């Protein structure tokens, strides 16, 4: 397994801050956990003294023993009740905190620009929003319990000094060893938990990849190889899991050895005090109990391990929450604008590679412009920038004279629509999926859009037509693209961007869709990432990209005389247009944001 990537500087601090914010969000519940845990610790500390005094009263036959015995029973019952309330409150705080973290994590995922999430794999996102949020959500309650659990050994040590200074000193001799034990446990746990969580995410990512490619795996007959690939990190996961429990076991075992030694030392010193008349039998009993409480490393190890797990999980969640969201402005678009699109000196870089380099482009309102170019030319990147699925690293993008970054979110997603090569459908039924967008399209518009996209015929052949549940509506690649086009047509604004959205359609169907787009869909500007020469020929303008630059903007009839231009379509005819790694990532990110685009 490849080593985990280094964490950003300050990630530990960010994790602590996130845990503190989580605790503040559930502050009343966390305060209740702390109060109950503190009362439980106080009860545990009071009980040895009460027991010792009761024993002395009974042995000496003095009056009042019954009342003290009743107090012992009351303290025991209170301890049981407090533990029950503490367990309930800790569960409630954990659930509330987990829900809050999951909501924030989901918001961060949906609010970020798609390209910024390229390093967050689906498996990593799934584990972050499930297991990691649960571990971080348990952190506030674990922290409160840890604080209270530290009161018990501290109070026990103080009580030993109050009973007899010598018993306190006898215990204090072994205190440094106890502190070192807990410190080593916390460090080893943090290391193993960090590795364990990263391996979990790796396995989840591999599994989701396998599920997405199930048909390919079955067709290739590579089930065994894929199983081995998915489970390859399992050995590392087991190793880190054993390390976690080994650290916990060593802490408990060493504490189990150290505690009897310390208790024995206290009993020996107390026994001498009993023979010398400095201590009573009851005080010796109390000293023994306080020594056990002061040496209770096991009681501290449990909440300490939960807090360590929560902090490590919070560090990873903080990395996700630190992804900057897309911000929007307040400048409205001009009413009834024609959809004039302008790119001024636009530059885009990803992973050190320039995808768009100093691009100047103007697409007049109402024009259909086809974007063509070789693989890796920057077509999908241009499509993402044009509708603000991503922001340029330099330059400006304007729609009807207004910079896209200053347009309100609702207005932008209402006026700019997208259709993608691999559309993702959302909703319970086909009707819901086509109506889904920035505004819910009415049924009449949905049917008209489906008809324009050539989808109405096969939708009506489904078991319940438009009311068919999506799960019961198996569609081919071409039919899926037509549904994506229908959704885009139903929400068409002044700018409609089709990012290779007709690649799976046959030529005749694509021609029909083009005609319907011109006649039956709301008029506006069209930006079409195209592979086929016929698509470029039907467009008003062709934007020819080459190496991230605009090589020419002209009608197809003018450009087709250039052999280099014709070579662009020869490449498309030879096989599927596979974008470069960097641009494929942008296209995949755009597909992920399909629902947020309002199309």
Coordinates of C-alpha atoms in Angstrom, one line a residue:
X1 CA 0.0 0.0 0.0
X2 CA 1.3 3.5 -0.8
X3 CA 2.2 5.7 2.1
X4 CA -0.5 8.1 3.2
X5 CA 0.0 11.6 1.9
X6 CA 1.4 14.1 4.4
X7 CA -1.3 16.1 6.2
X8 CA -1.3 19.9 5.6
X9 CA 0.4 22.0 8.2
X10 CA -1.9 22.9 11.1
X11 CA -4.3 20.1 10.4
X12 CA -4.0 19.0 14.0
X13 CA -5.0 22.4 15.2
X14 CA -7.9 22.5 12.7
X15 CA -9.1 19.1 14.1
X16 CA -9.0 20.4 17.7
X17 CA -10.9 23.5 16.6
X18 CA -13.5 21.4 14.9
X19 CA -14.0 19.3 18.0
X20 CA -14.4 22.4 20.1
X21 CA -17.0 23.8 17.6
X22 CA -18.8 20.4 17.8
X23 CA -18.8 20.5 21.6
X24 CA -20.1 24.1 21.5
X25 CA -22.9 23.0 19.1
X26 CA -24.0 20.4 21.6
X27 CA -23.0 22.5 24.6
X28 CA -26.0 21.8 26.8
X29 CA -25.7 18.0 26.3
X30 CA -21.9 18.1 26.7
X31 CA -22.4 20.2 29.9
X32 CA -24.9 17.6 31.1
X33 CA -22.3 14.8 30.4
X34 CA -19.7 16.7 32.3
X35 CA -22.0 17.4 35.2
X36 CA -23.1 13.8 35.5
X37 CA -19.6 12.5 35.1
X38 CA -18.4 15.0 37.7
X39 CA -21.2 14.0 40.1
X40 CA -20.3 10.3 39.5
X41 CA -16.7 11.0 40.3
X42 CA -17.7 12.9 43.4
X43 CA -19.9 10.0 44.5
X44 CA -17.0 7.5 43.9
X45 CA -14.7 9.7 45.9
X46 CA -17.1 10.2 48.8
X47 CA -18.0 6.5 49.1
X48 CA -14.6 5.2 50.6
X49 CA -14.6 7.9 53.3
X50 CA -18.2 7.1 54.2
X51 CA -17.6 3.3 54.2
X52 CA -14.5 3.7 56.3
X53 CA -16.3 5.9 58.9
X54 CA -19.3 3.5 58.9
X55 CA -16.9 0.6 59.6
X56 CA -15.3 2.5 62.5
X57 CA -18.7 3.3 64.0
X58 CA -19.8 -0.3 63.8
X59 CA -16.6 -1.7 65.2
X60 CA -16.6 0.7 68.1
X61 CA -20.3 0.3 68.7
X62 CA -20.9 4.1 68.6
X63 CA -24.4 5.5 67.8
X64 CA -25.3 6.8 64.3
X65 CA -23.9 3.8 62.4
X66 CA -27.4 3.2 60.8
X67 CA -27.5 6.7 59.3
X68 CA -24.1 6.3 57.8
X69 CA -24.9 2.9 56.5
X70 CA -28.0 4.4 54.8
X71 CA -25.8 7.1 53.3
X72 CA -23.5 4.3 51.9
X73 CA -26.6 2.7 50.2
X74 CA -27.7 6.1 48.9
X75 CA -24.3 6.8 47.4
X76 CA -24.2 3.4 45.7
X77 CA -27.6 3.9 44.2
X78 CA -26.7 7.4 43.1
X79 CA -23.6 6.1 41.4
X80 CA -25.7 3.5 39.5
X81 CA -28.3 6.1 38.5
X82 CA -25.7 8.7 37.4
X83 CA -24.0 6.1 35.2
X84 CA -27.3 5.3 33.5
X85 CA -28.1 9.0 32.9
X86 CA -24.5 9.5 31.7
X87 CA -24.8 6.7 29.2
X88 CA -28.0 8.2 27.8
X89 CA -26.6 11.7 27.6
X90 CA -23.4 10.6 26.0
X91 CA -25.4 8.7 23.3
X92 CA -27.6 11.8 22.7
X93 CA -24.7 14.2 22.5
X94 CA -22.9 11.8 20.1
X95 CA -25.9 11.5 17.9
X96 CA -26.6 15.2 17.8
X97 CA -22.9 16.0 17.1
X98 CA -22.7 13.3 14.4
X99 CA -25.8 14.7 12.6
X100 CA -24.3 18.2 12.8
X101 CA -20.9 17.1 11.4
X102 CA -22.6 15.1 8.6
X103 CA -24.7 18.0 7.6
X104 CA -21.7 20.3 7.5
X105 CA -19.6 17.8 5.6
X106 CA -22.4 17.3 3.0
X107 CA -22.8 21.0 2.7
X108 CA -19.1 21.4 2.1
X109 CA -19.1 18.7 -0.6
X110 CA -22.0 20.3 -2.4
X111 CA -20.9 23.9 -2.0
X112 CA -17.4 23.4 -3.4
X113 CA -16.4 23.7 -7.0
X114 CA -16.2 20.2 -8.5
X115 CA -12.5 20.5 -9.5
X116 CA -11.6 21.2 -5.9
X117 CA -12.9 17.9 -4.8
X118 CA -10.8 15.9 -7.3
X119 CA -8.7 14.4 -4.4
X120 CA -11.8 13.3 -2.4
X121 CA -12.7 9.9 -3.8
X122 CA -16.2 8.6 -3.5
X123 CA -15.1 6.0 -1.0
X124 CA -13.2 8.6 1.1
X125 CA -16.3 10.8 1.1
X126 CA -18.5 7.9 2.2
X127 CA -16.3 7.0 5.1
X128 CA -15.8 10.7 6.1
X129 CA -19.6 11.2 6.2
X130 CA -20.3 7.9 8.0
X131 CA -17.6 6.4 10.2
X132 CA -15.5 9.5 10.7
X133 CA -18.4 11.8 11.6
X134 CA -19.5 9.2 14.2
X135 CA -16.1 9.0 15.7
X136 CA -15.7 12.8 15.8
X137 CA -19.2 13.2 17.1
X138 CA -18.4 11.0 20.1
X139 CA -15.4 13.3 20.8
X140 CA -17.2 16.0 22.9
X141 CA -18.8 13.4 25.3
X142 CA -15.5 11.5 25.5
X143 CA -13.7 14.7 26.4
X144 CA -16.2 15.6 29.1
X145 CA -15.9 12.0 30.5
X146 CA -12.1 12.2 30.4
X147 CA -12.1 15.5 32.3
X148 CA -14.3 13.9 35.0
X149 CA -12.4 10.7 35.0
X150 CA -9.2 12.6 35.8
X151 CA -10.9 14.1 38.8
X152 CA -11.2 10.6 40.3
X153 CA -7.5 9.7 40.5
X154 CA -6.6 13.3 41.4
X155 CA -9.2 13.3 44.2
X156 CA -8.0 9.8 45.3
X157 CA -4.4 11.1 45.6
X158 CA -5.5 14.2 47.6
X159 CA -7.6 11.9 49.9
X160 CA -4.6 9.7 50.5
X161 CA -2.6 12.7 51.7
X162 CA -5.6 13.9 53.9
X163 CA -5.9 10.5 55.5
X164 CA -2.1 10.2 56.1
X165 CA 0.7 12.0 54.4
X166 CA 2.8 8.8 54.3
X167 CA 0.1 6.9 52.3
X168 CA 0.0 9.8 49.9
X169 CA 3.8 9.8 49.5
X170 CA 3.8 6.0 49.0
X171 CA 1.5 6.4 46.1
X172 CA 3.2 9.5 44.6
X173 CA 6.4 7.5 44.1
X174 CA 4.7 5.5 41.3
X175 CA 2.8 8.5 39.8
X176 CA 5.4 9.4 37.1
X177 CA 5.2 5.8 35.7
X178 CA 1.4 6.2 35.5
X179 CA 1.7 9.5 33.6
X180 CA 4.2 8.0 31.2
X181 CA 1.9 5.1 30.6
X182 CA -1.0 7.3 29.6
X183 CA 1.2 9.5 27.5
X184 CA 2.6 6.5 25.5
X185 CA -0.9 5.1 25.1
X186 CA -2.2 8.4 23.6
X187 CA 0.7 8.7 21.2
X188 CA 0.5 5.1 19.9
X189 CA -3.2 5.2 19.6
X190 CA -3.2 8.4 17.5
X191 CA -0.6 6.9 15.1
X192 CA -2.5 3.6 14.6
X193 CA -5.9 5.3 14.4
X194 CA -4.7 7.7 11.7
X195 CA -3.4 4.8 9.5
X196 CA -6.5 2.7 10.2
X197 CA -8.9 5.4 9.1
X198 CA -6.9 6.0 5.9
X199 CA -6.8 2.3 5.0
X200 CA -10.6 2.1 5.6
X201 CA -11.1 5.0 3.1
X202 CA -8.9 3.2 0.6
X203 CA -10.9 0.0 0.8
X204 CA -14.2 1.9 0.4
X205 CA -12.9 3.7 -2.6
X206 CA -11.8 0.5 -4.3
X207 CA -15.1 -1.1 -3.5
X208 CA -17.1 1.7 -5.0
X209 CA -14.9 1.6 -8.1
X210 CA -15.6 -2.1 -8.5
X211 CA -19.4 -1.5 -8.1
X212 CA -19.3 1.2 -10.7
X213 CA -17.5 -1.1 -13.1
X214 CA -19.5 -4.3 -12.3
X215 CA -20.5 -4.9 -15.9
X216 CA -16.9 -4.5 -17.2
X217 CA -15.6 -6.8 -14.5
X218 CA -18.2 -9.5 -15.3
X219 CA -17.6 -9.2 -19.0
X220 CA -13.8 -9.5 -18.6
X221 CA -14.2 -12.4 -16.1
X222 CA -11.9 -10.7 -13.6
X223 CA -13.9 -11.2 -10.5
X224 CA -11.1 -12.9 -8.6
X225 CA -8.5 -10.3 -9.5
X226 CA -10.9 -7.5 -8.6
X227 CA -11.7 -9.1 -5.2
X228 CA -8.0 -9.3 -4.5
X229 CA -7.5 -5.7 -5.5
X230 CA -10.3 -4.5 -3.3
X231 CA -9.2 -6.6 -0.3
X232 CA -5.4 -6.0 -0.8
X233 CA -5.3 -3.3 1.9
X234 CA -7.1 -5.7 4.4
X235 CA -3.8 -7.0 5.8
X236 CA -2.7 -3.4 6.5
X237 CA -6.1 -2.7 8.1
X238 CA -5.8 -5.7 10.3
X239 CA -2.2 -4.7 11.3
X240 CA -3.3 -1.2 12.3
X241 CA -6.4 -2.6 14.1
X242 CA -4.2 -4.9 16.1
X243 CA -1.9 -2.0 16.9
X244 CA -4.8 0.0 18.2
X245 CA -6.0 -2.8 20.5
X246 CA -2.4 -3.7 21.4
X247 CA -1.8 -0.1 22.6
X248 CA -5.0 -0.3 24.6
X249 CA -4.2 -3.7 25.9
X250 CA -0.7 -2.7 26.9
X251 CA -2.0 0.3 28.7
X252 CA -4.6 -1.7 30.6
X253 CA -2.2 -4.6 31.3
X254 CA 0.6 -2.3 32.6
X255 CA -2.0 -0.4 34.6
X256 CA -3.1 -3.8 35.9
X257 CA 0.4 -4.5 37.1
X258 CA 1.1 -1.0 38.4
X259 CA -2.1 -0.5 40.2
X260 CA -1.7 -3.6 42.6
X261 CA 1.8 -2.5 43.3
X262 CA 0.7 1.0 44.2
X263 CA -2.2 -0.3 46.3
X264 CA 0.1 -2.7 48.0
X265 CA 2.5 0.1 48.9
X266 CA -0.3 2.2 50.3
X267 CA -1.6 -0.8 52.3
X268 CA 1.8 -1.5 53.6
X269 CA 2.3 2.1 54.8
X270 CA -1.3 2.2 56.1
X271 CA -0.8 -1.1 57.9
X272 CA 2.2 0.3 59.7
X273 CA 0.0 3.4 60.6
X274 CA -2.6 1.0 62.0
X275 CA -0.2 -0.8 64.2
X276 CA 1.3 2.6 65.4
X277 CA -2.2 3.9 66.1
X278 CA -2.1 6.7 63.5
X279 CA -4.9 5.1 61.4
X280 CA -8.1 3.3 62.3
X281 CA -9.4 0.2 60.4
X282 CA -11.9 2.3 58.6
X283 CA -9.3 4.8 57.5
X284 CA -7.1 1.9 56.3
X285 CA -10.1 0.6 54.2
X286 CA -10.6 4.1 52.8
X287 CA -6.9 4.5 52.0
X288 CA -7.0 1.2 50.1
X289 CA -10.0 2.3 48.1
X290 CA -8.5 5.7 47.3
X291 CA -5.3 4.1 46.2
X292 CA -7.3 2.0 43.7
X293 CA -9.1 5.1 42.5
X294 CA -5.9 7.1 42.1
X295 CA -4.3 4.2 40.1
X296 CA -7.3 3.7 37.9
X297 CA -5.6 4.0 34.5
X298 CA -8.2 1.7 33.0
X299 CA -10.9 4.2 33.7
X300 CA -9.0 7.0 32.0
X301 CA -7.9 4.8 29.0
X302 CA -11.4 4.3 27.7
X303 CA -12.5 7.9 27.2
X304 CA -8.9 8.8 26.2
X305 CA -9.0 6.3 23.3
X306 CA -12.4 7.6 22.2
X307 CA -11.1 11.2 22.4
X308 CA -8.0 10.2 20.3
X309 CA -10.2 8.6 17.7
X310 CA -12.5 11.6 17.6
X311 CA -9.6 14.0 17.2
X312 CA -8.0 12.0 14.4
X313 CA -11.4 11.8 12.6
X314 CA -11.9 15.5 13.2
X315 CA -8.5 16.3 11.5
X316 CA -9.7 14.5 8.4
X317 CA -13.1 16.1 8.5
X318 CA -11.5 19.5 8.9
X319 CA -9.5 19.0 5.7
X320 CA -12.9 18.5 3.9
X321 CA -14.5 21.5 5.6
X322 CA -11.5 23.6 4.6
X323 CA -12.3 23.3 0.9
X324 CA -13.5 26.8 0.0
X325 CA -17.1 27.0 -1.2
X326 CA -18.2 28.8 -4.3
X327 CA -19.2 32.3 -3.4
X328 CA -21.8 34.3 -5.3
X329 CA -22.5 38.0 -5.6
X330 CA -25.6 40.2 -5.7
X331 CA -25.5 41.8 -9.1
X332 CA -28.6 40.8 -11.2
X333 CA -28.4 39.9 -14.8
X334 CA -30.1 42.3 -17.2
X335 CA -33.7 41.4 -17.9
X336 CA -34.3 39.6 -21.1
X337 CA -30.6 39.5 -21.9
X338 CA -29.7 37.7 -25.2
X339 CA -27.0 35.5 -23.5
X340 CA -23.8 37.2 -24.7
X341 CA -20.9 35.2 -23.4
X342 CA -17.4 36.8 -23.0
X343 CA -14.1 35.3 -21.8
X344 CA -11.4 37.8 -21.3
X345 CA -7.8 36.6 -20.9
X346 CA -9.0 33.5 -19.1
X347 CA -6.3 31.2 -17.7
X348 CA -6.9 27.8 -15.9
X349 CA -4.3 25.5 -14.4
X350 CA -4.8 22.2 -12.7
X351 CA -2.0 20.2 -11.0
X352 CA 0.6 22.3 -12.5
X353 CA -0.7 22.0 -16.1
X354 CA -2.2 24.8 -18.0
X355 CA -5.6 23.9 -19.5
X356 CA -6.7 27.3 -20.8
X357 CA -4.1 29.9 -21.6
X358 CA -5.0 33.5 -22.1
X359 CA -8.3 32.8 -23.8
X360 CA -10.3 35.7 -25.3
X361 CA -13.7 34.7 -26.7
X362 CA -17.0 36.4 -27.4
X363 CA -20.1 34.4 -28.3
X364 CA -22.9 36.8 -29.4
X365 CA -26.3 36.3 -27.8
X366 CA -28.6 33.8 -29.5
X367 CA -25.8 32.1 -31.4
X368 CA -25.0 28.4 -31.4
X369 CA -21.3 27.9 -31.0
X370 CA -19.6 24.5 -31.3
X371 CA -16.4 24.0 -29.3
X372 CA -14.0 21.6 -31.1
X373 CA -10.5 20.4 -30.6
X374 CA -8.2 17.5 -30.1
X375 CA -8.2 15.5 -26.9
X376 CA -6.9 17.6 -24.1
X377 CA -7.5 20.9 -26.0
X378 CA -9.5 22.3 -23.1
X379 CA -13.1 21.8 -24.4
X380 CA -14.7 20.6 -21.1
X381 CA -12.7 23.0 -19.1
X382 CA -14.0 25.9 -21.3
X383 CA -17.5 24.5 -20.8
X384 CA -17.1 24.4 -17.0
X385 CA -15.7 27.9 -16.9
X386 CA -18.4 29.3 -19.2
X387 CA -21.2 28.3 -16.8
X388 CA -19.2 28.8 -13.6
X389 CA -18.9 25.2 -12.6
X390 CA -15.3 26.3 -12.0
X391 CA -13.6 29.7 -11.7
X392 CA -10.6 30.7 -13.8
X393 CA -7.2 31.2 -12.1
X394 CA -7.0 34.5 -14.1
X395 CA -9.2 36.6 -16.3
X396 CA -13.0 37.3 -16.3
X397 CA -16.1 35.5 -17.6
X398 CA -19.1 37.7 -18.3
X399 CA -22.7 36.9 -19.3
X400 CA -24.6 39.8 -20.8
X401 CA -21.9 42.2 -19.4
X402 CA -22.1 40.9 -15.8
X403 CA -19.2 39.0 -14.4
X404 CA -20.4 35.5 -13.5
X405 CA -18.7 35.6 -10.0
X406 CA -21.0 38.5 -9.0
X407 CA -24.3 36.9 -10.1
X408 CA -26.5 35.5 -7.3
X409 CA -26.6 31.7 -7.2
X410 CA -30.3 31.4 -7.9
X411 CA -30.2 33.6 -10.9
X412 CA -27.0 32.0 -12.3
X413 CA -28.4 28.5 -12.1
X414 CA -31.8 29.6 -13.5
X415 CA -30.2 31.3 -16.5
X416 CA -27.3 28.8 -17.2
X417 CA -28.2 25.2 -17.9
X418 CA -26.0 22.2 -18.6
X419 CA -26.3 18.7 -20.2
X420 CA -23.5 16.2 -19.9
X421 CA -22.3 13.1 -21.6
X422 CA -23.0 11.0 -18.6
X423 CA -26.1 12.6 -16.9
X424 CA -27.0 11.7 -13.3
X425 CA -30.7 11.6 -12.7
X426 CA -32.2 12.5 -9.3
X427 CA -35.8 12.0 -8.1
X428 CA -38.2 9.1 -7.4
X429 CA -39.7 9.0 -10.9
X430 CA -38.8 9.9 -14.5
X431 CA -41.1 12.9 -14.2
X432 CA -39.3 14.0 -11.0
X433 CA -35.9 13.5 -12.6
X434 CA -36.8 15.7 -15.6
X435 CA -38.5 18.4 -13.5
X436 CA -35.6 18.5 -11.1
X437 CA -33.5 21.7 -11.1
X438 CA -33.1 25.2 -9.7
X439 CA -36.8 25.5 -10.3
X440 CA -39.2 22.6 -10.6
X441 CA -40.4 22.4 -14.2
X442 CA -44.2 22.0 -14.6
X443 CA -45.4 18.7 -16.2
X444 CA -46.4 20.3 -19.6
X445 CA -42.9 21.7 -20.0
X446 CA -41.3 18.4 -19.0
X447 CA -43.2 16.6 -21.7
X448 CA -42.4 19.2 -24.3
X449 CA -38.7 19.0 -23.4
X450 CA -38.7 15.2 -23.6
X451 CA -40.3 15.4 -27.0
X452 CA -37.7 17.9 -28.1
X453 CA -34.9 15.6 -26.9
X454 CA -36.4 12.6 -28.6
X455 CA -37.1 11.0 -25.2
X456 CA -40.9 11.1 -25.1
X457 CA -41.4 8.0 -27.2
X458 CA -39.4 5.6 -25.1
X459 CA -40.5 7.2 -21.8
X460 CA -44.1 6.5 -22.7
X461 CA -43.2 2.8 -23.4
X462 CA -42.0 2.4 -19.8
X463 CA -44.4 0.5 -17.4
X464 CA -45.9 3.8 -16.0
X465 CA -44.6 6.3 -18.5
X466 CA -43.4 9.4 -16.7
X467 CA -44.5 8.1 -13.4
X468 CA -42.2 5.1 -13.7
X469 CA -39.7 4.9 -10.7
X470 CA -36.2 5.5 -11.8
X471 CA -35.1 2.1 -10.4
X472 CA -37.5 0.4 -12.8
X473 CA -36.5 2.4 -15.9
X474 CA -33.5 0.8 -17.4
X475 CA -32.2 2.9 -20.2
X476 CA -29.3 2.7 -22.7
X477 CA -26.5 5.2 -23.0
X478 CA -28.3 7.1 -25.8
X479 CA -31.6 7.1 -23.9
X480 CA -29.8 8.3 -20.8
X481 CA -28.3 11.2 -22.7
X482 CA -31.7 12.1 -24.1
X483 CA -33.1 12.2 -20.6
X484 CA -30.3 14.5 -19.6
X485 CA -31.0 16.7 -22.6
X486 CA -34.7 16.7 -21.8
X487 CA -33.9 17.9 -18.3
X488 CA -31.7 20.6 -19.7
X489 CA -34.3 21.7 -22.2
X490 CA -37.0 21.9 -19.5
X491 CA -34.8 24.4 -17.6
X492 CA -33.2 26.2 -20.5
X493 CA -32.2 29.8 -19.7
X494 CA -30.3 32.4 -21.8
X495 CA -27.2 30.2 -21.9
X496 CA -27.3 26.4 -22.5
X497 CA -24.1 24.4 -22.4
X498 CA -24.0 20.9 -23.9
X499 CA -20.8 19.2 -22.8
X500 CA -20.5 16.3 -25.2
X501 CA -24.1 15.6 -24.4
X502 CA -25.0 14.0 -27.7
X503 CA -22.0 11.7 -28.1
X504 CA -24.1 8.5 -27.6
X505 CA -26.8 9.6 -30.0
X506 CA -26.9 8.3 -33.6
X507 CA -26.5 10.9 -36.3
X508 CA -30.2 11.0 -37.3
X509 CA -31.3 11.5 -33.7
X510 CA -28.7 14.1 -33.1
X511 CA -29.9 16.0 -36.1
X512 CA -33.5 15.9 -34.8
X513 CA -32.4 17.1 -31.4
X514 CA -30.5 20.0 -33.1
X515 CA -33.7 21.0 -35.0
X516 CA -35.8 20.8 -31.8
X517 CA -33.2 22.8 -29.9
X518 CA -33.5 25.6 -32.5
X519 CA -37.3 25.6 -32.7
X520 CA -38.9 24.2 -29.6
X521 CA -36.6 25.2 -26.7
X522 CA -36.4 28.6 -25.2
X523 CA -34.2 30.8 -27.5
X524 CA -30.8 31.6 -26.2
X525 CA -27.1 31.1 -26.6
X526 CA -25.9 27.5 -27.1
X527 CA -22.3 26.3 -26.3
X528 CA -21.9 22.8 -27.6
X529 CA -18.8 20.7 -27.0
X530 CA -18.8 18.7 -30.3
X531 CA -17.0 15.7 -31.7
X532 CA -18.8 15.3 -35.0
X533 CA -18.2 17.4 -38.0
X534 CA -21.9 17.5 -38.7
X535 CA -22.6 19.1 -35.4
X536 CA -20.0 21.8 -36.1
X537 CA -21.4 22.3 -39.5
X538 CA -24.9 23.0 -38.1
X539 CA -23.6 25.6 -35.6
X540 CA -23.4 29.3 -36.3
X541 CA -19.8 29.5 -35.1
X542 CA -17.0 27.1 -34.3
X543 CA -14.6 27.8 -31.5
X544 CA -11.5 25.8 -32.4
X545 CA -9.3 25.1 -29.3
X546 CA -5.7 23.9 -29.7
X547 CA -3.5 23.3 -26.7
X548 CA -5.6 25.4 -24.4
X549 CA -5.7 28.4 -26.8
X550 CA -8.4 29.6 -29.2
X551 CA -6.9 28.9 -32.6
X552 CA -9.9 30.3 -34.6
X553 CA -13.5 31.4 -34.3
X554 CA -15.4 31.2 -37.5
X555 CA -18.2 29.3 -39.3
X556 CA -17.4 25.7 -40.1
X557 CA -17.6 26.4 -43.9
X558 CA -14.6 28.7 -43.5
X559 CA -12.6 26.4 -41.3
X560 CA -13.1 23.1 -43.1
X561 CA -10.6 24.0 -45.8
X562 CA -7.8 23.8 -43.1
X563 CA -6.4 20.2 -43.0
X564 CA -5.5 20.7 -39.3
X565 CA -9.1 21.5 -38.6
X566 CA -10.3 18.5 -40.5
X567 CA -7.9 16.3 -38.5
X568 CA -9.8 17.2 -35.3
X569 CA -12.8 15.2 -36.6
X570 CA -10.7 12.5 -38.1
X571 CA -9.6 11.8 -34.6
X572 CA -13.2 11.7 -33.4
X573 CA -14.1 9.3 -36.2
X574 CA -11.3 7.0 -35.2
X575 CA -12.7 6.4 -31.7
X576 CA -14.2 7.9 -28.6
X577 CA -12.9 11.3 -27.6
X578 CA -10.9 10.6 -24.5
X579 CA -10.0 13.8 -22.8
X580 CA -6.6 14.1 -21.1
X581 CA -6.3 13.1 -17.5
X582 CA -6.6 16.7 -16.3
X583 CA -9.5 17.6 -18.5
X584 CA -11.2 14.2 -17.8
X585 CA -11.1 15.2 -14.2
X586 CA -12.8 18.5 -15.0
X587 CA -15.5 16.7 -17.0
X588 CA -16.1 14.1 -14.3
X589 CA -16.4 16.9 -11.8
X590 CA -18.8 18.7 -14.0
X591 CA -20.9 15.6 -14.2
X592 CA -20.9 15.4 -10.5
X593 CA -22.2 18.9 -10.3
X594 CA -24.9 18.2 -12.9
X595 CA -27.7 18.6 -10.4
X596 CA -26.4 21.8 -9.0
X597 CA -26.2 23.4 -12.5
X598 CA -29.9 23.8 -12.7
X599 CA -30.1 21.6 -15.8

